[in-house]
Tab-separated table of C-alpha atoms in Angstrom:
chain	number	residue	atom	x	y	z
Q	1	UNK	CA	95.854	128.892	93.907
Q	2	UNK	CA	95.608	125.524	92.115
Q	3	UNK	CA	97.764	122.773	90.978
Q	4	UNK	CA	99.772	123.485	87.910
Q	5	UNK	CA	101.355	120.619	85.734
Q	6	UNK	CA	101.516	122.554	82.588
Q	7	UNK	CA	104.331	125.298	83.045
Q	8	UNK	CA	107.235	122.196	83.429
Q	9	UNK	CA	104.673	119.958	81.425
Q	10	UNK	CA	106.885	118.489	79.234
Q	11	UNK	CA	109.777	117.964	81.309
Q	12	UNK	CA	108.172	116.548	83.858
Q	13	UNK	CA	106.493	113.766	82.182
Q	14	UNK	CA	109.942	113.335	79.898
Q	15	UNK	CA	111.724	112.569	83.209
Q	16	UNK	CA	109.340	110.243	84.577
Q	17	UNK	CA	108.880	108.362	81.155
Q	18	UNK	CA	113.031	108.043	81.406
Q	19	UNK	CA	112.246	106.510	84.994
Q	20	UNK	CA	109.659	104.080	83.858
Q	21	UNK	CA	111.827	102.534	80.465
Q	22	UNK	CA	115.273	102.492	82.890
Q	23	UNK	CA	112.853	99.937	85.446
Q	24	UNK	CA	116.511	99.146	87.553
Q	25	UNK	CA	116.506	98.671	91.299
Q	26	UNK	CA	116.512	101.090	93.234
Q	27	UNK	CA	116.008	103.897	90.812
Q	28	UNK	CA	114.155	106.940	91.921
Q	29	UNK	CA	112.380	110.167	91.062
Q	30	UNK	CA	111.079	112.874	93.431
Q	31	UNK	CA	108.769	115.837	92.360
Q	32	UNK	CA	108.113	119.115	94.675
Q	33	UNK	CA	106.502	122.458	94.498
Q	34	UNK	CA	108.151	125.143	92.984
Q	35	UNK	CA	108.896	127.801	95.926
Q	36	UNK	CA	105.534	128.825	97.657
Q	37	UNK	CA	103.755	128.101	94.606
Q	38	UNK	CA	101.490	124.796	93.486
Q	39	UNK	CA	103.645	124.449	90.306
Q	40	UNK	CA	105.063	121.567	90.270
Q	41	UNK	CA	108.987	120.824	89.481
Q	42	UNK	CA	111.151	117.816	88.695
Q	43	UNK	CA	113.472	117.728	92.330
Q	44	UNK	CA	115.898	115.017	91.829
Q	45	UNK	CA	116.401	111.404	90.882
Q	46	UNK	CA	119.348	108.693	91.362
Q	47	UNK	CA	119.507	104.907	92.058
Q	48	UNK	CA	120.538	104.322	95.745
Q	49	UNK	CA	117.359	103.306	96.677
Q	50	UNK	CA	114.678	104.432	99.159
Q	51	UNK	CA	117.207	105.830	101.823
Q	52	UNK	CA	118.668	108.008	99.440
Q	53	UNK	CA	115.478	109.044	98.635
Q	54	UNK	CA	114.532	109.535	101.836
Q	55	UNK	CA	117.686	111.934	102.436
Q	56	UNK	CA	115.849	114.389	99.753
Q	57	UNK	CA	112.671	114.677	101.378
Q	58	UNK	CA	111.354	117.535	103.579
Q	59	UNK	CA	109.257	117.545	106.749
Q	60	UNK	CA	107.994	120.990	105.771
Q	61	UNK	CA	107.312	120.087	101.811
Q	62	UNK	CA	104.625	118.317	100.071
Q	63	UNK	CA	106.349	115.628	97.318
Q	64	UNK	CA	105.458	113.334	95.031
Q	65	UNK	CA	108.138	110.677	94.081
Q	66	UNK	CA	108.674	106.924	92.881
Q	67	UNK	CA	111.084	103.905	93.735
Q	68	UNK	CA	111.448	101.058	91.699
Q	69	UNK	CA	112.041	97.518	93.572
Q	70	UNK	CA	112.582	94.088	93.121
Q	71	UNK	CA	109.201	92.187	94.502
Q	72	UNK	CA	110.483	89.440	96.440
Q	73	UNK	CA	107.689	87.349	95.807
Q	74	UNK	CA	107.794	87.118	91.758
Q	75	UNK	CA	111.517	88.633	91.433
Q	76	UNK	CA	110.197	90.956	88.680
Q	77	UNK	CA	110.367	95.443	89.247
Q	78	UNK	CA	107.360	97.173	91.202
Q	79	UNK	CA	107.360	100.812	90.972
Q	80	UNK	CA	106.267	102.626	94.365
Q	81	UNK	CA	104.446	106.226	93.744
Q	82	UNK	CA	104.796	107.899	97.347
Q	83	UNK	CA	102.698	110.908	98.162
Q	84	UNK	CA	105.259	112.712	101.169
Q	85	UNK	CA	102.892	114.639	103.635
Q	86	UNK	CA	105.910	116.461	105.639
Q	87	UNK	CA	105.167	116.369	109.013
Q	88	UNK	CA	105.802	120.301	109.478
Q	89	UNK	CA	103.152	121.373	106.743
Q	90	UNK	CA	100.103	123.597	108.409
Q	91	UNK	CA	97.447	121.715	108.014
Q	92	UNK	CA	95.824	123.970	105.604
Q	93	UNK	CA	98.470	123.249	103.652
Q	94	UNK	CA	98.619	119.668	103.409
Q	95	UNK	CA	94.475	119.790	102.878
Q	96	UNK	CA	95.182	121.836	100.050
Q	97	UNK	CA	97.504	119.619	98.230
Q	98	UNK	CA	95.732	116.739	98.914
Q	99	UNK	CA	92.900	117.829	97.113
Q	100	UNK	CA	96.122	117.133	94.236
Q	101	UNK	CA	96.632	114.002	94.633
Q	102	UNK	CA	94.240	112.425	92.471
Q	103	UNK	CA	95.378	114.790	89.409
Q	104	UNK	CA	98.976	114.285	90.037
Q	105	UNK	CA	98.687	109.993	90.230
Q	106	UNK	CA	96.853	110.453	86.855
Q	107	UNK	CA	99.119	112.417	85.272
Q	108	UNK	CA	102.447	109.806	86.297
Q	109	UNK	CA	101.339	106.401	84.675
Q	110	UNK	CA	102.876	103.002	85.156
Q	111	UNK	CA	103.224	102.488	88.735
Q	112	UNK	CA	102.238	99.159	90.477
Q	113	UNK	CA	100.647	101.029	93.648
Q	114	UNK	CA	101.195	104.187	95.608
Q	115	UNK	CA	101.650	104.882	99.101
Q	116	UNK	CA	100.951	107.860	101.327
Q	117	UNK	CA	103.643	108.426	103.805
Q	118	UNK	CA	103.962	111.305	106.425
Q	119	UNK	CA	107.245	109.829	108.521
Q	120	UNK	CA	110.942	108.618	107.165
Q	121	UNK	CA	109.533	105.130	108.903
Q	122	UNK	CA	106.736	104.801	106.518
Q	123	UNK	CA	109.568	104.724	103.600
Q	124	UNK	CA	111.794	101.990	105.182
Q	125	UNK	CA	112.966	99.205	102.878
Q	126	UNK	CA	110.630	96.280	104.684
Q	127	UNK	CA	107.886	98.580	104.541
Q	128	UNK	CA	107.755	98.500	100.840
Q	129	UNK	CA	109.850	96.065	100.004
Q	130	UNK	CA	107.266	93.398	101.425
Q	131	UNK	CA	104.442	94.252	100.235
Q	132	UNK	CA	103.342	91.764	97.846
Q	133	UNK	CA	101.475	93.516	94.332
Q	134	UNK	CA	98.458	91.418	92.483
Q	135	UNK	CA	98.503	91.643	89.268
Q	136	UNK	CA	95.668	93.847	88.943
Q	137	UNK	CA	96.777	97.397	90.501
Q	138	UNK	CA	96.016	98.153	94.244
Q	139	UNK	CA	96.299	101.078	96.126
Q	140	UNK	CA	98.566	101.109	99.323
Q	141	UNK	CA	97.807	103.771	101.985
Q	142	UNK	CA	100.526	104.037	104.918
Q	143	UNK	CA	99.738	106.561	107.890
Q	144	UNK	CA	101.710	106.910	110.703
Q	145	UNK	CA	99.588	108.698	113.381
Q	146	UNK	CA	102.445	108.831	116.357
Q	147	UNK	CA	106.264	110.876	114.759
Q	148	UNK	CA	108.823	107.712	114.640
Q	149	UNK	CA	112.369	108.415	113.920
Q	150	UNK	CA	113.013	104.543	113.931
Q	151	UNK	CA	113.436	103.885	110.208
Q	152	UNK	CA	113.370	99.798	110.547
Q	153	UNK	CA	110.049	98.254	110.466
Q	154	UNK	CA	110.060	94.483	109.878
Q	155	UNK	CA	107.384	93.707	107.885
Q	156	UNK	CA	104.566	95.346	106.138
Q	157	UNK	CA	101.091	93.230	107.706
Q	158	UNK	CA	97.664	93.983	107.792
Q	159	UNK	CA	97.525	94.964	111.394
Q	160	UNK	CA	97.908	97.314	114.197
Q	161	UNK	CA	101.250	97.968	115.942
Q	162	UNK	CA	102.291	99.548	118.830
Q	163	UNK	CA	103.147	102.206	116.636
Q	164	UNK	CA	99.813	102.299	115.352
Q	165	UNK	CA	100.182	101.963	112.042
Q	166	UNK	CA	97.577	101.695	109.593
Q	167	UNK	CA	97.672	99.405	106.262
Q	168	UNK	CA	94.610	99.394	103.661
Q	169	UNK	CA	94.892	97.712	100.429
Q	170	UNK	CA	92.256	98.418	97.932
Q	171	UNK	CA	92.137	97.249	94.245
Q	172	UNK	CA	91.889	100.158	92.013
């Protein structure tokens, strides 16, 4: 089976375009697959931040989703794209929909970086909250290698924790 974007097409794109003009704090949108299919669907939105959107994602789903934040450093909006990697998804699975990722983050347009996170911890507010954007685009890949159900870490660094967590910026 492969990725479909056309059967919701339309609203799928309308709702993210709403997402991108509102630009508020703390806004979010969250995308998923439509039952055990590779179609995907609009799954929710609202504007309580990254915890709330945490509380709508699944350890045994694949989503796509966006936050928008203030960046502490200039005070202006940064939108977040987040590729979720649940950690209960076979691995056949999650290859498979990775090989989607690429499509998907060309078909949503307008976000300042993206992030790929497979625990709640990857998601917390410092994580992404403190990671500073350029002003060209850059690509921000988060994985968590050891299951964390601590959902405050400090500060988003280029280094190795006990945790062993990974951070790799790359301009795009």
């Amino acid at each position: 089976m492969s990725l479909n974007l056309k059967k919701y097409g339309i609203d799928l794109i309308d709702k993210w375009n709403k997402f991108i003009e509102i630009n508020e704090d703390n806004s979010w949108i969250l995308y998923g697959f439509e039952g055990q299919t590779f179609t995907l669907i609009h799954w929710g939105s609202g504007n309580n931040g990254i915890e709330e959107l945490s509380e709508e994602l699944s350890d045994s789903s694949m989503m796509y989703g966006a936050v928008c934040l203030r960046d502490p450093s200039s005070l202006s909006h940064k939108i977040i794209f987040i590729i979720w990697q649940g950690q209960s998804v076979p691995g056949y699975i999650r290859h498979k929909v990775k090989t989607f990722d690429e499509d998907i983050k060309k078909f949503f347009k307008g976000y300042n970086c993206d992030i790929t996170a497979r625990s709640y911890s990857d998601l917390s507010n410092g994580l992404v909250e403190h990671k500073p954007i350029s002003e060209n685009k850059s690509e921000i890949k988060v994985e968590s290698r050891e299951m964390n159900s601590n959902k405050n870490i400090e500060s988003c660094q280029e280094k190795q924790t006990s945790k062993d967590i990974h951070i790799q910026t790359q301009p795009v």
